[in-house]
Amino acid sequence: MSTEFTEWLRSQSDDRLRALVSVRPELITPVPAHLEGLAGRAGSPSAVGRALDRLDRFTLAVMETLVVLPAPVPYRSLRAQLARALPGAAGPAFQSALKEAVERLRTMALVYGPDRALTPAPGVRGALDAPAGLGPPAEEAFRHHSAERLAELIQDAGGEGGDTREALATLLGDPEIVGRLVEEVSPQARSALNELAWGPASGRVPNARREVRAATAQSPIEQLLSRALLAATGEETVVLPREVALFLRDGRIHRDLSPLPPASGGTERDQGLADRTAAGQAFTFTRAVEELCERWSVDPPGVLRSGGLAVRDLRRVATLLDLPEWVAGMIIEVCYAAGLVAASGAVDGEWMPTPGYDGWRVKATEDRWAVLAGAWLTMDRVPGVIGERDERDRLLNALHPDLRRAAAAEVRATTLAMLAATPGVAPTLDAVRTRLAWEQPRRRGGQRDQLVEFTLREAEQIGVTGLGLLSGHGRALLPEALDGPGVSGDPGGGRAASAARLLLPLLPEPLDHVLLQADLTAVAPGPLTGDLRRWLALAAEVESTGGATVYRFDERSIRRALDSGQGAEEMLAMLERHSTTPVPQPLSYLVTDVARRHGRMRVGTASAYVRCDDSSLLDEVMADKRAIPLRLRRLAPTVIAAQSSRPTLVDSLRAMGYAPAAESLDGDVIITQLDVRRTESTLAARAPVTFGGPEADVVAAAVRAVRAGDAAHQARRAPVAAPGGQVPRSPATATIVALREAIRQGSQVWIGYLDSQGNATSRILEPARMEGGYLTAYDETRAAVHRFALHRITGIADIA
């Protein structure tokens, strides 16, 4: 690690160090012991790669230019080189962008030094192995060549002698010599050079290792290899040395460059209309989630052995919600990410709601949507790949473990941040991809483009965007700055509350009434309150949806409500209370008739039994041919035994037209509740996704610790022994009071301490916490955090 770089870091102010670790939070995970450790970590390949991935195209071009030019680079030389790549004159916009880019690179510790001597930080050259599409320098490109071959190349290039790579690199660094060599080759060879000039700088050719002299070279590639205009790096690979490429580029490092991001093409939209459209989608999405969870409470699908959801179950959900399969898959994945559904077991389990769903469904609609949108924004699962196949040609089902993608949350946040930067304009997919390719050129790729497409269509479906514009409530969910101090991946705090507050005025007012009709239907002219909607889902079947929802009452749905513990009078009272019209007589008759017959026949466990006070009713059952598979046996005039299970017997009797009720061993009717089928969520142990770095107080504490550790590391002090073996001594009460004051002020103290052998030593500490009879402090004499027993501290004195 460069000592010069370490000293430059040490000379930076605390504000500069805080800015550094804020934009590069990996440097303090964990907190290094001193500034040498911080410098070493900043120059590691992984840390440098992460930092470079955060650069936009122009800032990356500045960094590449600094790497290519001989260090140190004066600011004026940097500006002149970059200006050559501009399509027009270097105006004020370029000057301002260049200053910002250099300052950003300096803040990120990718570049250090004053403007007159800008130097790439250690590790940057290694991370940028092909800056601006250039190949390696000649010294590196010819590193596998023998001294004899190097001597031949130098001689054929017109050199005066030598057999080292340095001598060959010196020749290729002379534009006149390279120009003469290029003039000597054929037009076909020159065409091959032009193809490699602007990158990629490597290619594949047969017999690349064949050693041919310039006088006997025949093919275009042989002409180039014999004159050192190409370097063989393998049996079939060649590379264009950097010096030759710069000559072919006429000294320019970049072909074209723009200090400004590309303009966002798109369609202008009204923001108010977009917000209302997004609110409608948000309401629909939230209601679909509730409908899914209610259905899975009663009829949960099974878990595949691979861990996902079967294709037929996904199609069943799509039919239930009347939505395309990709939307149904997204709803299921968001439910899972929000902890509303989970698998009841690892093998042969079922997908069913969790107790968290019961808490979620009692929230207001806007709060429920904020939970769902926050889960979608931060989840690392990608619903868009449902139905595709993995590298082993295995189908990727919904809820499959392999649906996770590490970059998913970051791509969603970046894409939505780009939409936030273009208010009033709905950009096209190509415009978004082009802008993101400029913002993060090192991260572009096919998978990233696919994630951008998924983000845009899912954001529209969930209600984060409307008509292609980022909605006001969707904007409230985003972090203020992706590169700023960290924002937790769980937007359940201020951002979620703010989003819900903005969404509330745009949501339709829920209704608490329906219109009952004589054909045993109830029409809901708009969205219903949660309690009324759940009750109707229990007591009736949904016949049609749309602007108004039509529910139909029948014998089966009424019996379902009766099974859940409701009585006929209670049901009729519920209908009267929530209907704007009188309860139709046919509906009243249906409820009372089903309730009158419900429970006259009781089914228990023998394997199972049937008992009924009306013996004639049991006579009908015994005489019915449809009861033969049940293998019934009459035990008494009012009791029949069966060899089937109780649920099977209940279902069979109901299919025969009877209305039995299940009873317990005590003879009580078993009440069936819809929300009893629950399982624990499996997401509790997962770490939250974060968009930025650590919080400001964590950054400040880390910088203080690094400074203190660096001071101790430089001093390298050993435990101090006072003259004559004397150490600080003071009364215990005064010691405790002084330690508390030092903790409050964050100051250093000098203490006397008895080790386990009773030897008295002096320690210089920075106290942090005192509890349970122990003092936790940073021990500058050992450059580490230690715990000290309070009863072993002999006294305390001022550090001076």
Short mmCIF file of C-alpha atoms in Angstrom, two decimals, residues 80-354:
data_model
loop_
_atom_site.label_atom_id
_atom_site.label_comp_id
_atom_site.label_asym_id
_atom_site.label_seq_id
_atom_site.Cartn_x
_atom_site.Cartn_y
_atom_site.Cartn_z
CA ALA A 80 -7.01 19.16 -22.59
CA GLN A 81 -7.11 15.40 -23.19
CA LEU A 82 -10.83 15.11 -22.40
CA ALA A 83 -11.69 18.17 -24.48
CA ARG A 84 -10.37 16.37 -27.58
CA ALA A 85 -13.18 13.81 -27.25
CA LEU A 86 -15.97 16.41 -27.16
CA PRO A 87 -18.10 16.77 -30.30
CA GLY A 88 -17.94 20.57 -29.93
CA ALA A 89 -15.96 23.16 -28.08
CA ALA A 90 -15.28 22.77 -24.36
CA GLY A 91 -17.85 25.13 -22.87
CA PRO A 92 -18.83 26.05 -19.32
CA ALA A 93 -20.90 22.87 -18.94
CA PHE A 94 -17.80 20.77 -19.60
CA GLN A 95 -15.67 22.84 -17.22
CA SER A 96 -18.21 22.51 -14.42
CA ALA A 97 -18.79 18.78 -15.01
CA LEU A 98 -15.05 18.10 -15.01
CA LYS A 99 -14.52 19.91 -11.71
CA GLU A 100 -17.41 17.99 -10.14
CA ALA A 101 -16.09 14.69 -11.49
CA VAL A 102 -12.57 15.26 -10.14
CA GLU A 103 -13.94 16.32 -6.77
CA ARG A 104 -16.18 13.25 -6.65
CA LEU A 105 -13.24 10.96 -7.45
CA ARG A 106 -11.22 12.68 -4.74
CA THR A 107 -14.08 12.33 -2.25
CA MET A 108 -14.29 8.60 -3.07
CA ALA A 109 -10.50 8.29 -2.62
CA LEU A 110 -10.11 6.95 -6.16
CA VAL A 111 -7.87 9.91 -6.92
CA TYR A 112 -5.63 11.82 -4.51
CA GLY A 113 -3.34 14.77 -4.58
CA PRO A 114 -3.74 18.45 -5.52
CA ASP A 115 -4.90 19.65 -8.93
CA ARG A 116 -1.33 20.07 -10.11
CA ALA A 117 -0.57 16.37 -9.44
CA LEU A 118 -3.65 14.13 -9.62
CA THR A 119 -2.76 10.49 -8.98
CA PRO A 120 -4.95 7.35 -9.22
CA ALA A 121 -5.29 5.62 -5.87
CA PRO A 122 -3.62 2.25 -5.31
CA GLY A 123 -5.62 -0.61 -6.83
CA VAL A 124 -7.40 1.50 -9.46
CA ARG A 125 -5.05 0.59 -12.31
CA GLY A 126 -5.52 -3.09 -11.59
CA ALA A 127 -9.31 -2.76 -11.50
CA LEU A 128 -9.40 -0.86 -14.82
CA ASP A 129 -7.62 -3.52 -16.86
CA ALA A 130 -8.93 -2.13 -20.19
CA PRO A 131 -9.53 1.60 -19.68
CA ALA A 132 -11.41 3.20 -22.60
CA GLY A 133 -11.09 -0.08 -24.51
CA LEU A 134 -7.28 0.10 -24.55
CA GLY A 135 -5.09 -2.95 -24.25
CA PRO A 136 -2.22 -3.36 -21.79
CA PRO A 137 1.03 -1.37 -22.09
CA ALA A 138 3.74 -2.96 -24.16
CA GLU A 139 5.74 -4.03 -21.09
CA GLU A 140 2.78 -6.12 -19.94
CA ALA A 141 1.61 -7.26 -23.40
CA PHE A 142 5.02 -8.83 -24.20
CA ARG A 143 5.70 -10.25 -20.75
CA HIS A 144 5.57 -13.87 -22.00
CA HIS A 145 8.11 -13.30 -24.79
CA SER A 146 11.63 -14.60 -24.43
CA ALA A 147 14.67 -12.34 -24.52
CA GLU A 148 15.64 -13.77 -27.93
CA ARG A 149 12.22 -12.99 -29.39
CA LEU A 150 12.24 -9.51 -27.86
CA ALA A 151 15.63 -8.86 -29.47
CA GLU A 152 14.26 -9.93 -32.86
CA LEU A 153 11.22 -7.64 -32.48
CA ILE A 154 13.39 -4.69 -31.48
CA GLN A 155 15.69 -5.28 -34.43
CA ASP A 156 12.78 -5.56 -36.90
CA ALA A 157 11.26 -2.39 -35.46
CA GLY A 158 14.47 -0.48 -36.22
CA GLY A 159 15.90 -0.41 -32.71
CA GLU A 160 19.62 -0.23 -32.03
CA GLY A 161 19.68 -3.29 -29.80
CA GLY A 162 18.38 -4.67 -26.56
CA ASP A 163 16.35 -7.66 -25.45
CA THR A 164 14.08 -6.29 -22.72
CA ARG A 165 10.45 -5.34 -22.61
CA GLU A 166 11.41 -1.86 -21.44
CA ALA A 167 13.44 -1.30 -24.59
CA LEU A 168 10.58 -2.49 -26.79
CA ALA A 169 8.10 -0.30 -24.89
CA THR A 170 10.38 2.70 -25.44
CA LEU A 171 10.36 2.06 -29.20
CA LEU A 172 6.58 1.71 -29.36
CA GLY A 173 6.23 4.89 -27.34
CA ASP A 174 7.80 6.87 -30.19
CA PRO A 175 5.00 7.96 -32.61
CA GLU A 176 7.48 8.28 -35.52
CA ILE A 177 8.63 4.66 -35.18
CA VAL A 178 5.06 3.33 -34.83
CA GLY A 179 4.00 5.42 -37.84
CA ARG A 180 6.80 3.97 -39.95
CA LEU A 181 5.91 0.41 -38.89
CA VAL A 182 2.24 0.95 -39.73
CA GLU A 183 3.19 2.28 -43.17
CA GLU A 184 5.21 -0.89 -43.86
CA VAL A 185 2.26 -3.31 -43.48
CA SER A 186 -0.32 -4.18 -46.11
CA PRO A 187 -3.78 -2.53 -46.32
CA GLN A 188 -5.35 -5.72 -44.95
CA ALA A 189 -3.09 -5.56 -41.89
CA ARG A 190 -3.89 -1.89 -41.44
CA SER A 191 -7.61 -2.72 -41.57
CA ALA A 192 -7.10 -5.31 -38.80
CA LEU A 193 -5.38 -2.67 -36.67
CA ASN A 194 -8.24 -0.23 -37.19
CA GLU A 195 -10.76 -2.85 -36.00
CA LEU A 196 -8.85 -3.23 -32.73
CA ALA A 197 -8.01 0.46 -32.26
CA TRP A 198 -11.16 1.51 -30.38
CA GLY A 199 -11.66 -1.78 -28.58
CA PRO A 200 -11.92 -4.48 -27.70
CA ALA A 201 -8.16 -4.62 -28.05
CA SER A 202 -7.86 -8.42 -28.18
CA GLY A 203 -8.76 -10.99 -30.81
CA ARG A 204 -8.35 -14.63 -31.80
CA VAL A 205 -6.16 -15.80 -34.67
CA PRO A 206 -4.64 -19.21 -35.50
CA ASN A 207 -0.95 -19.85 -34.76
CA ALA A 208 -0.52 -16.60 -32.83
CA ARG A 209 2.65 -17.96 -31.18
CA ARG A 210 4.40 -18.59 -34.47
CA GLU A 211 7.64 -16.57 -34.46
CA VAL A 212 8.13 -14.90 -37.86
CA ARG A 213 10.61 -12.20 -38.85
CA ALA A 214 9.42 -9.07 -40.64
CA ALA A 215 11.29 -9.97 -43.85
CA THR A 216 9.51 -13.34 -44.21
CA ALA A 217 6.04 -12.43 -42.91
CA GLN A 218 3.28 -13.31 -45.38
CA SER A 219 -0.19 -12.95 -43.86
CA PRO A 220 -1.47 -9.64 -42.43
CA ILE A 221 -1.35 -11.00 -38.86
CA GLU A 222 2.23 -12.21 -39.33
CA GLN A 223 3.19 -8.74 -40.55
CA LEU A 224 1.75 -7.18 -37.41
CA LEU A 225 3.20 -9.74 -35.00
CA SER A 226 6.69 -9.52 -36.52
CA ARG A 227 6.73 -5.71 -36.11
CA ALA A 228 5.40 -5.77 -32.51
CA LEU A 229 2.22 -3.99 -33.62
CA LEU A 230 0.37 -6.95 -32.10
CA ALA A 231 1.44 -9.09 -29.15
CA ALA A 232 0.69 -12.79 -28.87
CA THR A 233 -0.77 -13.55 -25.44
CA GLY A 234 -1.68 -17.18 -26.12
CA GLU A 235 -1.69 -19.88 -28.75
CA GLU A 236 -4.67 -18.23 -30.51
CA THR A 237 -5.00 -14.80 -28.88
CA VAL A 238 -3.43 -11.47 -29.70
CA VAL A 239 -3.68 -8.02 -28.15
CA LEU A 240 -3.04 -4.50 -29.42
CA PRO A 241 -0.43 -2.76 -27.21
CA ARG A 242 -1.65 0.46 -25.65
CA GLU A 243 1.04 2.59 -27.27
CA VAL A 244 0.03 1.40 -30.75
CA ALA A 245 -3.66 1.99 -30.05
CA LEU A 246 -3.01 5.54 -28.89
CA PHE A 247 -1.11 6.22 -32.12
CA LEU A 248 -4.03 4.87 -34.17
CA ARG A 249 -6.40 7.02 -32.13
CA ASP A 250 -4.28 10.09 -32.90
CA GLY A 251 -3.48 10.43 -29.20
CA ARG A 252 -7.10 10.52 -28.08
CA ILE A 253 -8.12 8.26 -25.22
CA HIS A 254 -11.88 8.53 -25.89
CA ARG A 255 -13.59 8.76 -29.26
CA ASP A 256 -16.57 10.87 -28.14
CA LEU A 257 -17.68 12.12 -24.77
CA SER A 258 -20.54 14.06 -23.24
CA PRO A 259 -20.44 15.64 -19.79
CA LEU A 260 -24.25 15.58 -19.62
CA PRO A 261 -26.57 12.57 -19.46
CA PRO A 262 -28.66 11.77 -22.56
CA ALA A 263 -31.99 13.52 -22.87
CA SER A 264 -34.95 11.47 -21.70
CA GLY A 265 -37.33 10.95 -24.58
CA GLY A 266 -40.94 10.27 -23.74
CA THR A 267 -44.51 11.54 -23.62
CA GLU A 268 -45.67 14.46 -21.51
CA ARG A 269 -48.41 13.55 -19.05
CA ASP A 270 -50.54 15.39 -16.51
CA GLN A 271 -49.20 14.63 -13.04
CA GLY A 272 -52.61 14.82 -11.38
CA LEU A 273 -54.09 12.32 -13.81
CA ALA A 274 -51.11 10.04 -13.32
CA ASP A 275 -51.50 10.18 -9.53
CA ARG A 276 -55.18 9.28 -9.74
CA THR A 277 -54.47 6.43 -12.14
CA ALA A 278 -51.75 5.09 -9.86
CA ALA A 279 -54.07 5.35 -6.86
CA GLY A 280 -56.67 3.25 -8.67
CA GLN A 281 -54.07 0.62 -9.41
CA ALA A 282 -52.87 0.72 -5.80
CA PHE A 283 -56.39 0.10 -4.54
CA THR A 284 -56.94 -2.76 -6.99
CA PHE A 285 -53.59 -4.35 -6.11
CA THR A 286 -54.27 -4.16 -2.38
CA ARG A 287 -57.70 -5.74 -2.77
CA ALA A 288 -56.24 -8.52 -4.95
CA VAL A 289 -53.71 -9.32 -2.22
CA GLU A 290 -56.47 -9.58 0.38
CA GLU A 291 -58.59 -11.76 -1.88
CA LEU A 292 -55.65 -14.09 -2.48
CA CYS A 293 -54.85 -14.44 1.21
CA GLU A 294 -58.51 -15.04 2.10
CA ARG A 295 -58.71 -17.82 -0.47
CA TRP A 296 -55.49 -19.41 0.71
CA SER A 297 -56.84 -19.25 4.29
CA VAL A 298 -59.57 -21.69 3.25
CA ASP A 299 -57.93 -23.63 0.42
CA PRO A 300 -54.13 -23.37 0.63
CA PRO A 301 -52.11 -24.80 -2.28
CA GLY A 302 -49.35 -27.31 -1.70
CA VAL A 303 -45.61 -26.66 -1.67
CA LEU A 304 -43.65 -28.39 -4.44
CA ARG A 305 -40.67 -30.50 -3.50
CA SER A 306 -38.52 -27.90 -5.27
CA GLY A 307 -39.97 -25.28 -2.91
CA GLY A 308 -42.25 -23.34 -5.27
CA LEU A 309 -45.89 -23.12 -6.32
CA ALA A 310 -47.32 -25.46 -8.95
CA VAL A 311 -48.21 -24.02 -12.36
CA ARG A 312 -51.83 -25.15 -11.98
CA ASP A 313 -52.08 -23.29 -8.67
CA LEU A 314 -50.69 -20.12 -10.30
CA ARG A 315 -53.29 -20.41 -13.04
CA ARG A 316 -55.98 -20.93 -10.44
CA VAL A 317 -54.94 -17.69 -8.73
CA ALA A 318 -54.95 -15.86 -12.08
CA THR A 319 -58.50 -17.10 -12.73
CA LEU A 320 -59.62 -16.16 -9.23
CA LEU A 321 -58.27 -12.61 -9.54
CA ASP A 322 -59.15 -12.30 -13.24
CA LEU A 323 -55.60 -11.15 -14.01
CA PRO A 324 -52.79 -12.29 -16.33
CA GLU A 325 -50.52 -14.97 -14.94
CA TRP A 326 -47.50 -12.64 -14.68
CA VAL A 327 -49.54 -10.23 -12.52
CA ALA A 328 -50.79 -13.09 -10.37
CA GLY A 329 -47.20 -14.26 -9.92
CA MET A 330 -46.12 -10.76 -8.88
CA ILE A 331 -48.94 -10.55 -6.33
CA ILE A 332 -47.92 -13.88 -4.83
CA GLU A 333 -44.26 -12.85 -4.65
CA VAL A 334 -45.08 -9.51 -3.02
CA CYS A 335 -47.25 -11.28 -0.46
CA TYR A 336 -44.34 -13.56 0.33
CA ALA A 337 -41.83 -10.69 0.52
CA ALA A 338 -44.16 -8.75 2.84
CA GLY A 339 -44.42 -11.77 5.16
CA LEU A 340 -48.16 -12.23 4.53
CA VAL A 341 -47.84 -15.81 3.22
CA ALA A 342 -45.33 -18.57 3.91
CA ALA A 343 -44.90 -22.31 3.62
CA SER A 344 -46.21 -24.38 6.51
CA GLY A 345 -43.45 -26.97 6.10
CA ALA A 346 -40.29 -27.66 4.17
CA VAL A 347 -41.67 -30.85 2.57
CA ASP A 348 -45.31 -31.54 1.64
CA GLY A 349 -46.38 -28.30 3.30
CA GLU A 350 -48.89 -25.71 2.16
CA TRP A 351 -48.72 -22.04 1.23
CA MET A 352 -50.96 -20.16 3.63
CA PRO A 353 -51.24 -16.75 5.33
CA THR A 354 -49.17 -15.89 8.38
#
